[in-house]
Short mmCIF file of C-alpha atoms in Angstrom, two decimals:
data_model
loop_
_atom_site.label_atom_id
_atom_site.label_comp_id
_atom_site.label_asym_id
_atom_site.label_seq_id
_atom_site.Cartn_x
_atom_site.Cartn_y
_atom_site.Cartn_z
CA MET A 83 -2.48 32.33 -33.41
CA ALA A 84 -1.22 30.03 -36.18
CA VAL A 85 -2.74 26.57 -36.39
CA ALA A 86 0.60 24.92 -35.61
CA ASP A 87 0.95 27.04 -32.47
CA ASN A 88 -2.45 26.02 -31.14
CA PRO A 89 -1.88 23.15 -28.64
CA THR A 90 -5.47 21.96 -28.95
CA VAL A 91 -4.97 21.31 -32.67
CA LEU A 92 -1.85 19.24 -32.07
CA ASN A 93 -3.46 17.45 -29.13
CA PRO A 94 -6.97 16.21 -29.93
CA ALA A 95 -7.28 14.80 -26.40
CA ARG A 96 -6.94 18.34 -25.06
CA GLN A 97 -9.74 19.43 -27.38
CA ARG A 98 -11.97 16.74 -25.86
CA ARG A 99 -11.04 17.78 -22.34
CA ASN A 100 -11.89 21.38 -23.18
CA ARG A 101 -15.28 20.33 -24.53
CA ASP A 102 -16.17 17.98 -21.69
CA PRO A 103 -13.84 18.16 -18.66
CA HIS A 104 -16.07 15.81 -16.62
CA ARG A 105 -15.83 13.13 -19.29
CA ALA A 106 -12.04 13.55 -19.36
CA ASP A 107 -11.85 13.13 -15.59
CA LYS A 108 -13.89 9.92 -15.79
CA LEU A 109 -11.61 8.62 -18.55
CA GLU A 110 -8.51 9.33 -16.48
CA MET A 111 -10.05 7.50 -13.51
CA ARG A 112 -10.73 4.47 -15.71
CA MET A 113 -7.19 4.50 -17.11
CA GLU A 114 -5.77 4.53 -13.56
CA ILE A 115 -6.28 0.77 -13.28
CA TYR A 116 -3.92 0.19 -16.24
CA ARG A 117 -1.00 2.28 -14.96
CA LEU A 118 2.11 0.71 -13.44
CA ARG A 119 2.54 3.54 -10.93
CA GLN A 120 -0.23 2.95 -8.45
CA THR A 121 -1.97 4.92 -5.75
CA LYS A 122 -1.73 3.51 -2.22
CA LEU A 123 -5.28 2.21 -2.57
CA THR A 124 -4.74 0.31 -5.83
CA TYR A 125 -1.27 -0.88 -4.81
CA TYR A 126 -2.33 -2.46 -1.52
CA THR A 127 -5.66 -3.64 -2.93
CA ASP A 128 -3.64 -5.87 -5.25
CA PHE A 129 -2.29 -7.79 -2.25
CA GLY A 130 -5.79 -8.20 -0.86
CA VAL A 131 -7.18 -9.43 -4.17
CA TYR A 132 -4.46 -12.06 -4.57
CA LEU A 133 -4.63 -13.16 -0.94
CA GLY A 134 -8.38 -13.64 -1.28
CA SER A 135 -8.02 -15.37 -4.66
CA SER A 136 -5.33 -17.73 -3.37
CA CYS A 137 -7.46 -18.73 -0.39
CA ALA A 138 -10.57 -19.17 -2.53
CA LEU A 139 -8.73 -21.34 -5.06
CA LEU A 140 -7.19 -23.45 -2.29
CA VAL A 141 -10.57 -24.02 -0.66
CA THR A 142 -12.11 -24.90 -4.03
CA THR A 143 -9.28 -27.36 -4.69
CA LEU A 144 -9.89 -29.02 -1.32
CA MET A 145 -13.58 -29.31 -2.23
CA ALA A 146 -12.79 -31.42 -5.29
CA PRO A 147 -14.52 -34.81 -5.43
CA THR A 148 -12.55 -37.63 -3.84
CA GLY A 149 -11.51 -39.05 -7.19
CA HIS A 150 -10.08 -35.70 -8.32
CA ARG A 151 -8.72 -34.23 -5.09
CA GLY A 152 -5.29 -35.86 -5.13
CA ALA A 153 -4.56 -34.80 -8.71
CA ALA A 154 -5.89 -31.29 -8.06
CA LEU A 155 -3.65 -30.89 -5.01
CA GLY A 156 -0.72 -32.17 -7.06
CA CYS A 157 -1.48 -29.53 -9.69
CA LEU A 158 -1.63 -26.88 -6.97
CA LEU A 159 1.81 -27.85 -5.67
CA GLY A 160 3.08 -28.05 -9.23
CA GLY A 161 1.79 -24.55 -10.00
CA LEU A 162 3.42 -23.21 -6.86
CA ALA A 163 6.75 -24.79 -7.80
CA ALA A 164 6.44 -23.66 -11.41
CA TRP A 165 5.96 -20.05 -10.38
CA SER A 166 9.66 -19.51 -9.69
CA VAL A 167 10.48 -20.53 -13.29
CA ILE A 168 7.71 -18.29 -14.63
CA GLU A 169 8.97 -15.41 -12.48
CA TYR A 170 12.53 -15.81 -13.74
CA GLY A 171 11.53 -16.13 -17.40
CA MET A 172 9.13 -13.19 -17.31
CA HIS A 173 11.61 -10.95 -15.55
CA ARG A 174 14.58 -11.81 -17.73
CA PHE A 175 13.10 -12.25 -21.19
CA VAL A 176 9.95 -10.11 -21.10
CA LEU A 177 10.54 -7.25 -18.66
CA HIS A 178 14.18 -6.93 -19.72
CA GLY A 179 13.98 -8.02 -23.33
CA LEU A 180 10.63 -7.39 -24.97
CA GLU A 181 9.02 -4.09 -25.81
CA PRO A 182 6.81 -2.41 -24.72
CA PHE A 183 7.20 -4.28 -21.42
CA GLN A 184 10.88 -3.41 -21.14
CA SER A 185 10.18 0.32 -21.30
CA MET A 186 7.30 -0.04 -18.85
CA HIS A 187 9.48 -1.96 -16.39
CA ALA A 188 12.23 0.65 -16.73
CA GLU A 189 10.02 3.01 -14.74
CA HIS A 190 10.47 0.75 -11.72
CA HIS A 191 14.25 0.87 -12.13
CA MET A 192 14.17 4.65 -12.40
CA HIS A 193 11.86 5.00 -9.37
CA PRO A 194 12.54 1.98 -7.11
CA ASP A 195 10.76 3.60 -4.15
CA ALA A 196 7.56 4.31 -6.06
CA LEU A 197 4.44 2.16 -5.66
CA ILE A 198 4.76 0.38 -8.99
CA CYS A 199 3.27 -2.99 -9.90
CA THR A 200 1.42 -4.73 -12.70
CA PRO A 201 -2.22 -3.61 -12.53
CA THR A 202 -4.42 -6.26 -10.94
CA LEU A 203 -6.74 -6.43 -13.94
CA ILE A 204 -3.84 -7.20 -16.28
CA SER A 205 -2.03 -9.74 -14.09
CA GLY A 206 -5.29 -11.51 -13.24
CA SER A 207 -6.31 -11.66 -16.90
CA LEU A 208 -2.93 -13.12 -17.87
CA ILE A 209 -3.18 -15.84 -15.23
CA GLY A 210 -6.65 -16.70 -16.44
CA LEU A 211 -5.69 -16.74 -20.11
CA LEU A 212 -2.27 -18.40 -19.86
CA VAL A 213 -2.81 -20.79 -16.94
CA PHE A 214 -6.45 -21.59 -16.21
CA LEU A 215 -7.84 -21.83 -19.76
CA PRO A 216 -5.00 -23.97 -21.19
CA ALA A 217 -5.15 -26.26 -18.14
CA LEU A 218 -8.91 -26.56 -18.54
CA GLU A 219 -8.42 -27.45 -22.19
CA VAL A 220 -5.95 -30.28 -21.58
CA SER A 221 -7.32 -31.55 -18.26
CA ASP A 222 -10.42 -30.99 -16.15
CA PHE A 223 -11.90 -28.19 -14.04
CA TRP A 224 -10.40 -29.36 -10.73
CA ASP A 225 -6.87 -29.70 -12.06
CA ALA A 226 -7.19 -26.28 -13.70
CA ILE A 227 -8.34 -24.76 -10.42
CA GLY A 228 -5.46 -26.40 -8.55
CA LEU A 229 -2.81 -25.27 -11.04
CA THR A 230 -4.20 -21.74 -11.12
CA GLY A 231 -4.28 -21.66 -7.34
CA GLY A 232 -0.62 -22.66 -7.15
CA VAL A 233 0.49 -20.03 -9.67
CA THR A 234 -1.66 -17.38 -8.00
CA ALA A 235 -0.17 -18.17 -4.59
CA GLY A 236 3.30 -18.03 -6.14
CA TYR A 237 2.57 -14.63 -7.62
CA LEU A 238 1.32 -13.41 -4.25
CA GLY A 239 4.51 -14.64 -2.60
CA TYR A 240 6.59 -12.87 -5.22
CA SER A 241 4.63 -9.62 -4.78
CA VAL A 242 5.10 -9.69 -1.00
CA MET A 243 8.81 -10.50 -1.33
CA HIS A 244 9.40 -7.79 -3.92
CA HIS A 245 7.60 -5.24 -1.77
CA ALA A 246 9.59 -6.35 1.28
CA VAL A 247 13.02 -5.96 -0.32
CA HIS A 248 12.14 -2.41 -1.33
CA PHE A 249 10.30 -1.18 1.74
CA TRP A 250 11.07 -3.38 4.76
CA SER A 251 14.15 -3.53 6.93
CA LEU A 252 14.59 -6.77 8.87
CA LYS A 253 17.64 -7.87 10.85
CA SER A 254 17.51 -11.42 9.53
CA ALA A 255 20.73 -12.47 7.76
CA TRP A 256 18.65 -14.32 5.17
CA PHE A 257 16.59 -11.22 4.42
CA ARG A 258 19.69 -9.04 4.17
CA ASN A 259 21.04 -11.46 1.58
CA VAL A 260 17.78 -11.29 -0.40
CA ARG A 261 17.85 -7.47 -0.35
CA ARG A 262 21.50 -7.40 -1.39
CA TRP A 263 20.74 -9.79 -4.25
CA HIS A 264 17.92 -7.62 -5.59
CA ALA A 265 19.98 -4.47 -5.07
CA ARG A 266 22.57 -5.98 -7.42
CA HIS A 267 19.87 -6.35 -10.06
CA HIS A 268 19.03 -2.65 -9.80
CA TYR A 269 22.68 -1.61 -9.53
CA LEU A 270 23.51 -3.54 -12.72
CA ALA A 271 20.58 -1.97 -14.61
CA GLY A 272 18.87 -5.34 -14.98
CA ALA A 273 21.89 -7.20 -16.36
CA GLY A 274 21.52 -10.15 -13.98
CA CYS A 275 20.11 -11.48 -10.70
CA TYR A 276 16.56 -11.75 -12.07
CA GLY A 277 15.09 -14.02 -9.42
CA VAL A 278 13.31 -12.45 -6.47
CA THR A 279 11.85 -15.39 -4.55
CA THR A 280 14.79 -17.68 -5.34
CA GLN A 281 18.33 -17.48 -6.72
CA ILE A 282 18.28 -21.03 -8.12
CA TRP A 283 17.55 -20.18 -11.75
CA ASP A 284 20.11 -17.37 -11.90
CA ARG A 285 22.75 -19.78 -10.69
CA LEU A 286 21.58 -22.55 -13.03
CA PHE A 287 21.41 -20.32 -16.13
CA ARG A 288 24.49 -18.31 -15.14
CA SER A 289 22.79 -14.94 -14.88
CA ARG A 290 24.17 -14.40 -11.39
CA VAL A 291 26.40 -11.34 -11.58
CA VAL A 292 28.46 -9.95 -8.71
CA PRO A 293 29.57 -6.30 -9.09
CA ALA A 294 32.99 -5.22 -7.87
CA ALA A 295 31.37 -3.51 -4.88
CA PRO A 296 27.96 -5.08 -4.22
CA PRO A 297 25.57 -2.38 -3.00
CA VAL A 298 23.96 -2.78 0.39
CA PRO A 299 20.43 -1.32 0.58
CA PRO A 300 20.20 1.34 3.28
CA ALA A 301 18.23 0.44 6.37
CA ARG A 302 14.88 2.14 6.63
#
């Protein structure tokens, strides 16, 4: 066999797997936590992690000393309110405008019924690096905890809502409208309707798009 025809030469990873298949299996298990397409265990564990984190951060905020508690609670409410802006900006300008995130997010559009989400380790790290640490730098520990708690709760709400519009079927008129809104986003290949938890920012920034025949998600 010519060298160019030998797949193990062109694929060094396959050479490593051939030498040590157990090591390759362990590596694949470790890489599983970084994949967007999740197993049922990792997908639903994400909800549990963020529910627990949101509760823990709320309790910690409430435990702030009397002189800090009011400001910390204000930061918590501010973080919760700010999440909708973060959600809109991330979805529109990062997931639909910046590589490699755009290509990664495209998998969700190609497989809307798959269990796909940002791996918990990555989303948690980003919240810590982009919310908690900057808040700690410009304010104090209690305000940073409050702000992080608000953003974390907002992310949890978004995750539940996004899961619901893809997998739940409720008779509520409000929920049908939410599902129809998100179906437009998928139908238009991500050209508009970026908000999931709210439509406010799409209307404000004029990214609300109505197709000629708005799709209605099938009942499950």
